[in-house]
Each structure stands twice: as structure tokens, then as C-alpha cells.
Amino acid sequence: MEHFNDFLSLVSGLLWGWPMIVLLLGTHIFLTVRLRFPQRHILKAIRLSVGKDKDSQGDVSQFAALATALAATIGTGNIVGVGTAVALGGPGAVFWCWLTGVLGISTKYGEALLAVKYRITTKNGTTLGGPMYALERGLANGKTGTARRFWKLMAYAFAFFTAIATFGIGSTVQANAISTMGHEAYGVSPVVIGGIVTILAAAVIMGGVRSIARCCGMLVPLMAALYVAGCLVILGINHDFVVPAVKLIVSSAFSSDAAGGGFVGSSIMLAARYGIARGLFSNESGLGSAPLVAAAAQTRNPVRQALVSSSGTFWDTVVICAITGVVVVSSILAYPDINVSDGGVLTKMAFSKIPYIGEPLLAFGSLTFAFSTILGWSYYGERGIEYLAHKVSKSIDRRKTTGGGTAGATSKMTEYSINTYRVVFLITVYLGAVVSLDVVWNMADIFNALMAIPNLLSLLFLSGVIVSETRRFLWSNRLDCTE
């Protein structure tokens, strides 16, 4: 098992190395320039996110779709992950993490636009969309021969890797984070915590997208507000070191000698590598996950939901990760004798400076962030399974019809597959709470990278469609118009 884990670690390192970072960051920059810097519309995006298009096609409100996507992205990575990036890449990693979030707004915008543009409505009225539908309907349709087969294969690959990835980052990893935090902070057995988390997750997940969106809509604003409030209190305590921390973050991003102080990451390359990687992993722009729920939003046109979805990257990375970074670096400056080599220790130390409630607040934030991630990723996995099951059952129906039999397996097989997935997902939630996860972490990273590749291809090859829709609705001031 140790050798297998080493192999997985090697594969993960290759997939998330500089080629992937260049591909993701390159897509961010390409779309930012081609879409004329959609970041300038962020205030409009925030305003749209709290509104409703009730009479529009979709299953949930725009805010509910955003909250569900944020539930999946705002996780322990925003808390411990930023500290880890600072520990490994130095203070400059915070700047690169923030810059990645700013540029990632464009990619998240493009993903959501394609999700709504190419979404479908099933016979039972459910709205489905995401990268697999963009790949199939936007790129495979109209093609023949090898090109058609390639894009359909990419659609299947994305759906498959999404479904598999949920058992890593979406269930076992998050449940393990909850059980570890609960055991360390409150002394509760992981077995007990695993049972409680599994029951609570089942109560929400079995209700489908509306139940998940409703829960996330209540949980996400509360947990984010409490966490940011805690960060602001720490910045108040460290007020003499906030400005020096910001200066150090910026200078360290461009200077090999600026970090100093014994940081492991004292080079520009290390700061950029860990900062960019953490930003990409945190906001999931380019991963293709958020568009799966964006497609279910009630919206008049693709651009409105694209703007709403792009605000998720703003809140996740530009705000929360940036505040966390300043908290960590200012705490290092305020208490220079602390150990800067462990991201978890750095974050815990920073919150311990809030009298009485600091560590419990951090524990509560970690618990709620991880639980909300379970809910969001469970929905992503369902959509991947549903897509694959629908394609397989349609193929079976066609064969039956051709052979003189009676078709009708499609809806039954899809429903059975979704219910089976939910049960397996909940089992992995419990297992994640009670077992060691070294292998699972590496597998999660691998499947996340494999998700991103088909999605990035769809963004690049359909960038013309993204520009066309943007020109039609945003640049022509027709956001209130329907398609």
C-alpha cells in the first residue's frame, strides 16, 4: 500500500505540476482578455445574485445555485490551505493566490454561461447541464467521424471523473476533516461523529437539489460571515502588523529575498507555484464542478447566471482566502517565535489569539465548511452518474427497439443509478470519518485534475460562443431580456 500511495503521489504531482497550472492560468488569462475583463462587472454580479428570476426555466433560484457552488468550494482549503501555501511558498503565495482568484472570475463566468446555454430539460421537468452537455451539444453535435467520437468521449470522461472524484474530495476527505477536528477539539469518537455526519448528510441529500440548495442557502452565509468576522477580530488584534503584512505579501511575490524569517518558500517560483495551485484548488475555476449546479438556476439568459456564478470566485478567493492570508502573515509578524512550517498550526495559532472563542470558532468554521462541501459535491456526483446512466440506458433501448423488443429502460435505470450512488456516497462519508486517508487524498487530486482537462477544452474551443452570448446580452445592455 505504501508503494501504491507513492505511485499515486507521483501521478498527482505530475498532473498538478506546471503544465496543469499553465493550462489553467492560461485559460484564465485568455478568457479575461477575450471577454474584456468581466471582473469589472463584479458589483453587478453580486446584485444579480440576490435577485430572483422566478418565471424563468430552472429548478432553484440564482442565489441557491450560487450558495450550493460556494458550499462545495469554501472548505477547509480556505482555512488550512492558505496557511499551508504560506508555509511552503512564503508570504508571496498569498498574492499569487489572490491574483489567481481575480483572473479565475473569467473562467467561472465562461463555465456557467456554457452550462446554461447547452442545458436540457428532462421529461420530468428537471433541468440538467454542465461541461458534459457543453462538450456533447456544443462540440460533438454537427461533427462527424473522429471529431464527433473524441468530443463525446470527453463528455463521458468528465461525467465519469466527476462521479469518482466526489468519493474523494466530496465525501471521505471532508468527513475525515470533520471527525479529526471534532475529536481534537471536543474529544468525541470518530465513530460517533461519522454516524452523526452521515445521518445529517442523508437527511439533506435524499431530498435532491432543492433540499441541498435550501440547506446551503442557509448554511453558507452564516458560516462565511462568522469566519470573516473572526478574521477581522484577529486583524484588529494585529492592527500594528496588518500594513507590514500586506507589504511583505506583495514584495515577497516578486523578490527572492523579501520573505526572510526562515520561510521554506523563499523564492519567487515557490511562492507562485503554491499560491497559484492553492488559488486554483480553492475556487475550482476551470475544474467544471460549479457549472453543474449553475445549470439548474432559474435565469432569463445564460449571461445573468454566468455573472452570478463568477461572484462565487470573488467571495471564495478574492475575499476569504485573501483575508485568511493577511491574518496568517500578520500573526507571523506579531509572534515571530511560532513554527511557520505547518499551515494548520499557523492558522490555529492565529485564531487562538481571540480570547475564549478563537479556537472554538475555528473548529466550528472547519466543521461547517467541510459539511457544506459534502452537500455540494454530492450533487455534482449525481449529475455525473445521471448523465452516464442516461446514455447507457438509451443505448440499451435502441438495441431493444432494433431487435424487435420494447424500449423503456431509460428513466428506471437512471433513477436506480442515482439512488445507488447516494447510498454509496453516504457509506464513503462514514468510512472517511473513521479511516486513514493518505491514499484517498492523492486519488482525489488525480481525479480532480482529470475533471479539469475536458472542461478546459470545452472553454477554449467554445470561447467564441461565450463571446457571442456576452455581446448579445451584456455588452448590448440586454441583461433583462430572455433568450
Coordinates of C-alpha atoms in Angstrom, one line a residue:
M1 CA 0.0 0.0 0.0
E2 CA 2.9 2.3 0.8
H3 CA 4.3 1.8 -2.7
F4 CA 0.9 2.3 -4.3
N5 CA 0.5 5.6 -2.4
D6 CA 3.9 6.7 -3.5
F7 CA 2.9 6.0 -7.1
L8 CA -0.4 7.9 -6.7
S9 CA 1.6 10.8 -5.2
L10 CA 3.9 10.8 -8.2
V11 CA 0.9 10.8 -10.7
S12 CA -0.8 13.6 -8.7
G13 CA 2.4 15.6 -8.7
L14 CA 2.7 15.3 -12.5
L15 CA -1.0 16.2 -13.1
W16 CA -0.9 19.2 -10.8
G17 CA 2.6 20.3 -11.9
W18 CA 3.5 23.3 -14.0
P19 CA 1.7 22.0 -17.2
M20 CA -1.7 22.0 -15.5
I21 CA -1.0 25.3 -13.7
V22 CA 0.0 26.9 -17.1
L23 CA -3.1 25.4 -18.8
L24 CA -5.5 26.7 -16.0
L25 CA -3.9 30.0 -15.5
G26 CA -3.5 30.4 -19.3
T27 CA -7.3 29.8 -19.7
H28 CA -8.0 32.4 -17.0
I29 CA -5.9 35.0 -18.8
F30 CA -7.2 34.1 -22.3
L31 CA -10.8 34.4 -21.3
T32 CA -10.1 37.6 -19.2
V33 CA -8.7 39.3 -22.3
R34 CA -11.2 38.0 -24.8
L35 CA -14.2 38.8 -22.6
R36 CA -12.9 42.4 -22.0
F37 CA -12.2 41.9 -18.3
P38 CA -15.6 40.7 -16.9
Q39 CA -14.2 41.3 -13.4
R40 CA -15.3 44.9 -13.9
H41 CA -18.9 43.7 -13.6
I42 CA -18.5 42.1 -10.2
L43 CA -20.8 44.6 -8.4
K44 CA -23.5 43.9 -11.0
A45 CA -22.9 40.2 -10.5
I46 CA -23.3 40.5 -6.7
R47 CA -26.6 42.5 -7.2
L48 CA -28.0 39.8 -9.6
S49 CA -27.0 37.0 -7.1
V50 CA -29.5 38.2 -4.5
G51 CA -32.4 38.7 -7.0
K52 CA -34.8 36.1 -8.5
D53 CA -35.9 35.2 -12.0
K54 CA -39.0 33.3 -10.7
D55 CA -40.7 32.9 -14.1
S56 CA -37.6 31.5 -15.8
Q57 CA -36.7 28.0 -16.6
G58 CA -34.7 26.2 -13.8
D59 CA -35.0 24.2 -10.6
V60 CA -33.6 26.6 -8.0
S61 CA -33.0 30.4 -7.6
Q62 CA -29.8 32.0 -8.8
F63 CA -28.8 32.6 -5.2
A64 CA -29.5 29.0 -4.2
A65 CA -27.3 27.8 -7.1
L66 CA -24.5 30.2 -6.1
A67 CA -24.8 29.1 -2.4
T68 CA -24.6 25.4 -3.4
A69 CA -21.5 26.1 -5.5
L70 CA -19.9 28.1 -2.7
A71 CA -20.7 25.3 -0.3
A72 CA -18.6 22.9 -2.4
T73 CA -15.7 25.4 -2.8
I74 CA -15.5 27.1 0.6
G75 CA -13.9 24.3 2.6
T76 CA -11.0 23.5 4.8
G77 CA -8.7 24.6 2.0
N78 CA -9.7 28.2 2.6
I79 CA -8.7 27.9 6.2
V80 CA -5.8 25.5 6.5
G81 CA -4.9 25.6 2.8
V82 CA -3.8 29.2 2.8
G83 CA -1.7 28.6 5.8
T84 CA -0.1 25.7 4.0
A85 CA 0.6 27.8 0.9
V86 CA 2.3 30.4 3.2
A87 CA 4.3 27.7 5.0
L88 CA 5.6 26.2 1.7
G89 CA 5.8 29.2 -0.6
G90 CA 6.3 32.1 1.8
P91 CA 4.1 35.2 2.2
G92 CA 4.2 35.9 -1.5
A93 CA 2.0 32.9 -2.1
V94 CA -1.0 34.9 -0.8
F95 CA -0.5 37.4 -3.6
W96 CA -0.5 34.7 -6.3
C97 CA -3.5 33.0 -4.7
W98 CA -5.4 36.3 -4.8
L99 CA -4.4 37.1 -8.4
T100 CA -5.5 33.6 -9.5
G101 CA -8.9 34.3 -7.9
V102 CA -9.2 37.6 -9.8
L103 CA -8.4 36.0 -13.1
G104 CA -10.4 32.9 -12.3
I105 CA -13.6 35.0 -12.3
S106 CA -13.5 35.0 -16.1
T107 CA -13.2 31.2 -16.3
K108 CA -16.1 30.7 -13.8
Y109 CA -18.2 33.1 -15.9
G110 CA -17.5 31.1 -19.1
E111 CA -18.2 27.8 -17.4
A112 CA -21.6 28.9 -16.1
L113 CA -22.6 30.5 -19.4
L114 CA -21.9 27.3 -21.4
A115 CA -23.8 25.3 -18.7
V116 CA -27.0 27.3 -19.1
K117 CA -26.6 27.7 -22.9
Y118 CA -26.4 24.0 -23.5
R119 CA -28.6 22.7 -20.7
I120 CA -31.6 20.4 -21.3
T121 CA -34.9 19.8 -19.6
T122 CA -35.9 16.1 -18.9
K123 CA -39.3 14.6 -19.3
N124 CA -40.0 15.1 -15.6
G125 CA -39.1 18.8 -15.8
T126 CA -35.6 18.6 -14.2
T127 CA -33.0 21.0 -15.7
L128 CA -29.6 19.4 -16.4
G129 CA -26.4 20.9 -17.7
G130 CA -22.6 21.2 -17.2
P131 CA -19.4 20.6 -19.1
M132 CA -20.5 17.2 -20.4
Y133 CA -23.6 18.8 -22.1
A134 CA -21.4 21.6 -23.5
L135 CA -19.0 19.0 -24.9
E136 CA -21.8 16.9 -26.4
R137 CA -24.2 19.6 -27.7
G138 CA -21.7 22.4 -28.3
L139 CA -18.8 20.4 -29.8
A140 CA -19.8 16.8 -30.7
N141 CA -23.1 17.7 -32.4
G142 CA -22.6 18.7 -36.0
K143 CA -19.3 16.9 -36.2
T144 CA -18.6 13.6 -37.9
G145 CA -16.1 10.8 -37.7
T146 CA -13.2 11.1 -35.3
A147 CA -14.0 14.6 -34.1
R148 CA -17.5 13.6 -33.0
R149 CA -16.2 10.5 -31.2
F150 CA -13.5 12.5 -29.5
W151 CA -15.8 15.2 -28.0
K152 CA -18.4 12.6 -26.9
L153 CA -15.6 10.7 -25.2
M154 CA -14.5 13.9 -23.5
A155 CA -18.2 14.3 -22.3
Y156 CA -18.3 10.8 -20.9
A157 CA -14.8 11.2 -19.3
F158 CA -15.8 14.4 -17.5
A159 CA -19.0 12.8 -16.1
F160 CA -17.1 9.7 -15.0
F161 CA -14.2 11.5 -13.4
T162 CA -16.7 13.8 -11.6
A163 CA -18.6 10.9 -10.1
I164 CA -15.4 9.2 -9.0
A165 CA -13.9 12.5 -7.6
T166 CA -16.8 13.0 -5.3
F167 CA -15.8 10.0 -3.3
G168 CA -12.5 11.7 -2.5
I169 CA -12.7 15.5 -2.1
G170 CA -16.5 15.3 -1.7
S171 CA -17.1 12.7 0.9
T172 CA -14.2 10.9 2.6
V173 CA -11.7 13.8 2.8
Q174 CA -14.3 16.2 4.2
A175 CA -15.7 13.6 6.7
N176 CA -12.2 12.9 7.9
A177 CA -11.6 16.6 8.4
I178 CA -14.8 16.8 10.5
S179 CA -14.0 13.8 12.6
T180 CA -10.4 14.8 13.2
M181 CA -11.4 18.3 14.2
G182 CA -14.3 17.1 16.4
H183 CA -12.0 14.6 18.1
E184 CA -9.2 17.1 18.7
A185 CA -11.4 20.0 19.8
Y186 CA -14.2 18.1 21.8
G187 CA -12.8 14.6 22.4
V188 CA -15.7 12.9 20.5
S189 CA -15.0 9.5 19.0
P190 CA -14.7 9.5 15.2
V191 CA -17.2 6.6 15.1
V192 CA -19.8 8.7 16.7
I193 CA -19.0 11.8 14.6
G194 CA -19.1 9.6 11.4
G195 CA -22.6 8.4 12.3
I196 CA -23.9 11.8 13.0
V197 CA -22.5 13.4 9.9
T198 CA -23.8 10.5 7.7
I199 CA -27.3 10.8 9.1
L200 CA -27.3 14.6 8.7
A201 CA -26.0 14.4 5.2
A202 CA -28.6 11.7 4.3
A203 CA -31.4 13.9 5.5
V204 CA -30.4 16.6 3.1
I205 CA -29.0 14.6 0.1
M206 CA -32.0 12.3 -0.2
G207 CA -34.2 15.4 -0.8
G208 CA -32.4 16.2 -4.1
V209 CA -31.2 19.5 -5.5
R210 CA -33.9 21.7 -3.9
S211 CA -33.1 20.3 -0.4
I212 CA -29.4 20.7 -0.9
A213 CA -29.8 24.2 -2.2
R214 CA -32.1 25.2 0.6
C215 CA -29.7 23.9 3.3
C216 CA -26.7 25.5 1.6
G217 CA -28.6 28.8 1.2
M218 CA -29.0 29.0 5.0
L219 CA -25.6 27.5 6.0
V220 CA -23.2 29.2 3.6
P221 CA -23.9 32.9 4.5
L222 CA -23.9 32.1 8.3
M223 CA -20.6 30.2 8.2
A224 CA -18.8 32.6 5.9
A225 CA -20.0 35.6 8.0
L226 CA -18.8 34.1 11.3
Y227 CA -15.4 33.1 9.8
V228 CA -14.8 36.5 8.2
A229 CA -15.9 38.2 11.5
G230 CA -13.3 36.1 13.3
C231 CA -10.6 37.1 10.8
L232 CA -11.5 40.8 11.2
V233 CA -11.2 40.5 15.0
I234 CA -7.7 39.0 14.6
L235 CA -6.7 41.8 12.2
G236 CA -7.9 44.2 14.9
I237 CA -5.7 42.5 17.4
N238 CA -2.7 42.5 15.0
H239 CA -3.5 46.0 13.7
D240 CA 0.1 47.2 14.0
F241 CA 1.2 44.4 11.7
V242 CA -1.5 44.5 9.0
V243 CA 0.0 47.1 6.7
P244 CA 3.5 45.5 7.1
A245 CA 1.9 42.1 6.3
V246 CA 0.4 43.4 3.1
K247 CA 3.7 45.0 2.0
L248 CA 5.5 41.7 2.8
I249 CA 3.0 39.7 0.8
V250 CA 3.4 41.9 -2.3
S251 CA 7.2 42.3 -2.1
S252 CA 7.7 38.5 -1.5
A253 CA 5.7 37.7 -4.6
F254 CA 8.4 39.4 -6.7
S255 CA 11.5 39.1 -4.6
S256 CA 13.6 36.1 -3.6
D257 CA 14.9 37.8 -0.5
A258 CA 11.8 39.5 0.7
A259 CA 10.3 36.6 2.7
G260 CA 13.2 36.0 5.1
G261 CA 12.4 34.8 8.6
G262 CA 13.1 31.1 7.9
F263 CA 10.3 30.5 5.4
V264 CA 10.7 27.3 3.5
G265 CA 9.5 29.0 0.4
S266 CA 11.8 32.0 -0.2
S267 CA 11.9 32.1 -4.0
I268 CA 9.5 33.7 -6.5
M269 CA 9.0 30.3 -8.2
L270 CA 7.9 28.6 -5.0
A271 CA 5.6 31.5 -4.0
A272 CA 4.0 31.5 -7.4
R273 CA 3.7 27.7 -7.5
Y274 CA 2.0 27.2 -4.2
G275 CA -0.1 30.4 -4.4
I276 CA -1.4 29.6 -7.8
A277 CA -2.1 26.0 -7.0
R278 CA -3.9 26.9 -3.8
G279 CA -6.0 29.5 -5.6
L280 CA -6.9 27.1 -8.3
F281 CA -7.8 24.4 -5.9
S282 CA -9.8 26.7 -3.7
N283 CA -12.1 28.4 -6.1
E284 CA -12.4 25.5 -8.6
S285 CA -12.5 27.8 -11.6
G286 CA -11.7 25.6 -14.5
L287 CA -12.5 22.4 -12.7
G288 CA -16.0 22.2 -14.2
S289 CA -17.8 21.5 -10.9
A290 CA -19.8 24.7 -10.3
P291 CA -21.4 24.7 -13.8
L292 CA -23.3 21.5 -12.8
V293 CA -25.4 23.4 -10.3
A294 CA -25.4 26.7 -12.2
A295 CA -27.3 24.9 -15.0
A296 CA -30.2 24.3 -12.6
A297 CA -30.6 28.1 -11.8
Q298 CA -33.8 30.0 -12.8
T299 CA -32.4 32.6 -15.1
R300 CA -33.6 34.6 -18.1
N301 CA -30.5 34.1 -20.1
P302 CA -27.0 32.4 -19.8
V303 CA -25.2 35.7 -19.1
R304 CA -27.1 36.5 -16.0
Q305 CA -26.2 33.2 -14.3
A306 CA -22.7 33.5 -15.6
L307 CA -22.3 36.7 -13.8
V308 CA -23.8 35.3 -10.6
S309 CA -21.5 32.3 -10.7
S310 CA -18.5 34.4 -11.3
S311 CA -19.2 36.2 -8.0
G312 CA -18.6 32.9 -6.2
T313 CA -14.9 33.0 -7.1
F314 CA -14.8 36.6 -5.9
W315 CA -16.1 35.6 -2.5
D316 CA -14.1 32.4 -2.2
T317 CA -10.6 33.5 -3.2
V318 CA -10.5 37.3 -3.6
V319 CA -12.2 37.9 -0.2
I320 CA -12.0 34.8 2.1
C321 CA -8.6 33.4 1.0
A322 CA -7.1 36.9 0.9
I323 CA -8.3 37.8 4.4
T324 CA -7.0 34.5 5.7
G325 CA -3.6 35.2 4.1
V326 CA -3.3 38.6 5.8
V327 CA -4.4 37.0 9.1
V328 CA -1.7 34.4 8.9
V329 CA 1.1 36.7 7.7
S330 CA 0.3 39.4 10.2
S331 CA 0.2 36.8 13.0
I332 CA 3.6 35.6 12.0
L333 CA 5.0 39.1 12.2
A334 CA 3.3 39.7 15.5
Y335 CA 4.5 36.4 17.0
P336 CA 7.9 35.7 15.3
D337 CA 8.7 32.7 17.6
I338 CA 6.0 30.5 16.1
N339 CA 6.6 27.5 13.8
V340 CA 6.0 28.6 10.2
S341 CA 6.5 25.2 8.6
D342 CA 3.0 23.8 9.3
G343 CA -0.1 25.5 7.7
G344 CA -2.5 24.0 10.2
V345 CA -0.5 25.2 13.1
L346 CA -0.2 28.7 11.6
T347 CA -4.0 29.1 11.2
K348 CA -4.8 27.6 14.6
M349 CA -2.3 29.9 16.3
A350 CA -3.8 32.9 14.6
F351 CA -7.3 32.1 15.9
S352 CA -6.0 31.2 19.4
K353 CA -5.3 34.9 19.9
I354 CA -9.1 35.6 20.1
P355 CA -9.8 35.2 23.8
Y356 CA -12.0 32.2 24.8
I357 CA -13.9 31.8 21.5
G358 CA -11.0 31.8 18.9
E359 CA -10.3 28.1 18.7
P360 CA -13.9 27.0 19.0
L361 CA -14.8 29.5 16.2
L362 CA -12.1 27.9 14.0
A363 CA -13.4 24.5 14.8
F364 CA -17.0 25.5 14.0
G365 CA -15.8 27.0 10.7
S366 CA -13.9 23.9 9.8
L367 CA -16.8 21.6 10.7
T368 CA -19.4 23.6 8.8
F369 CA -17.2 24.3 5.8
A370 CA -16.4 20.6 5.4
F371 CA -20.1 19.5 5.9
S372 CA -21.3 22.0 3.3
T373 CA -18.7 20.7 0.9
I374 CA -20.1 17.2 1.3
L375 CA -23.6 18.5 0.3
G376 CA -22.3 20.4 -2.8
W377 CA -20.2 17.6 -4.1
S378 CA -22.9 15.0 -3.6
Y379 CA -25.0 17.0 -6.2
Y380 CA -22.1 17.1 -8.6
G381 CA -21.7 13.4 -8.4
E382 CA -25.4 12.8 -9.0
R383 CA -25.2 14.8 -12.2
G384 CA -22.3 12.8 -13.5
I385 CA -23.9 9.5 -12.7
E386 CA -27.2 10.6 -14.2
Y387 CA -25.5 11.6 -17.5
L388 CA -23.7 8.3 -17.8
A389 CA -26.8 6.2 -16.8
H390 CA -29.0 8.1 -19.2
K391 CA -26.6 7.4 -22.1
V392 CA -26.2 3.7 -21.2
S393 CA -29.9 3.1 -20.9
K394 CA -30.7 5.0 -24.2
S395 CA -28.2 2.7 -25.9
I396 CA -29.9 -0.4 -24.4
D397 CA -33.3 1.0 -25.5
R398 CA -32.0 1.5 -29.1
R399 CA -30.8 -2.1 -29.2
K400 CA -34.1 -3.5 -27.9
T401 CA -36.0 -1.5 -30.5
T402 CA -33.7 -2.6 -33.3
G403 CA -34.0 -6.2 -32.2
G404 CA -37.8 -6.1 -32.0
G405 CA -38.0 -5.6 -28.2
T406 CA -39.7 -2.9 -26.2
A407 CA -37.8 0.1 -25.0
G408 CA -38.4 1.9 -21.7
A409 CA -35.3 1.3 -19.5
T410 CA -34.1 4.9 -19.6
S411 CA -35.9 6.5 -16.7
K412 CA -35.8 3.4 -14.5
M413 CA -32.1 2.8 -14.9
T414 CA -31.3 6.5 -14.3
E415 CA -33.4 6.6 -11.1
Y416 CA -31.8 3.4 -9.8
S417 CA -28.3 4.6 -10.6
I418 CA -28.9 7.9 -8.7
N419 CA -30.3 6.1 -5.7
T420 CA -27.4 3.7 -5.7
Y421 CA -24.9 6.5 -5.9
R422 CA -26.5 8.3 -3.0
V423 CA -26.2 5.2 -0.8
V424 CA -22.6 4.5 -1.8
F425 CA -21.7 8.2 -1.3
L426 CA -23.1 8.2 2.3
I427 CA -21.2 5.0 3.0
T428 CA -18.0 6.7 2.0
V429 CA -18.9 9.6 4.2
Y430 CA -18.9 7.3 7.2
L431 CA -15.8 5.5 6.2
G432 CA -14.0 8.7 5.7
A433 CA -14.7 9.7 9.3
V434 CA -13.1 6.5 10.7
V435 CA -10.2 5.5 8.4
S436 CA -6.8 7.0 7.4
L437 CA -6.9 8.8 4.1
D438 CA -3.4 9.2 2.7
V439 CA -4.3 7.2 -0.4
V440 CA -7.6 8.9 -0.8
W441 CA -6.1 12.4 -0.8
N442 CA -3.8 11.5 -3.7
M443 CA -6.6 9.8 -5.6
A444 CA -8.9 12.9 -5.1
D445 CA -6.2 15.2 -6.5
I446 CA -5.8 12.9 -9.6
F447 CA -9.5 12.7 -10.5
N448 CA -9.9 16.5 -9.9
A449 CA -7.1 17.1 -12.5
L450 CA -8.7 14.6 -14.9
M451 CA -12.1 16.5 -14.5
A452 CA -10.4 19.8 -15.4
I453 CA -8.9 18.7 -18.7
P454 CA -12.2 18.1 -20.7
N455 CA -13.7 21.2 -19.1
L456 CA -10.9 23.4 -20.1
L457 CA -11.0 22.1 -23.7
S458 CA -14.7 23.0 -23.9
L459 CA -13.9 26.5 -22.6
L460 CA -11.2 27.1 -25.1
F461 CA -13.0 25.6 -28.2
L462 CA -16.3 27.2 -27.3
S463 CA -14.8 30.6 -26.4
G464 CA -16.4 32.1 -29.5
V465 CA -19.9 31.1 -28.2
I466 CA -19.1 32.6 -24.8
V467 CA -18.1 35.9 -26.5
S468 CA -21.2 35.8 -28.8
E469 CA -23.6 35.4 -25.8
T470 CA -21.8 38.1 -23.8
R471 CA -22.0 40.5 -26.7
R472 CA -25.7 39.7 -27.2
F473 CA -26.7 40.3 -23.6
L474 CA -24.0 42.0 -21.5
W475 CA -22.2 44.3 -23.9
S476 CA -25.6 45.3 -25.6
N477 CA -27.2 46.1 -22.2
R478 CA -29.9 43.5 -22.6
L479 CA -29.4 41.5 -19.4
D480 CA -33.1 41.7 -18.6
C481 CA -34.1 40.1 -21.9
T482 CA -34.9 36.4 -22.3
E483 CA -33.2 34.2 -24.9

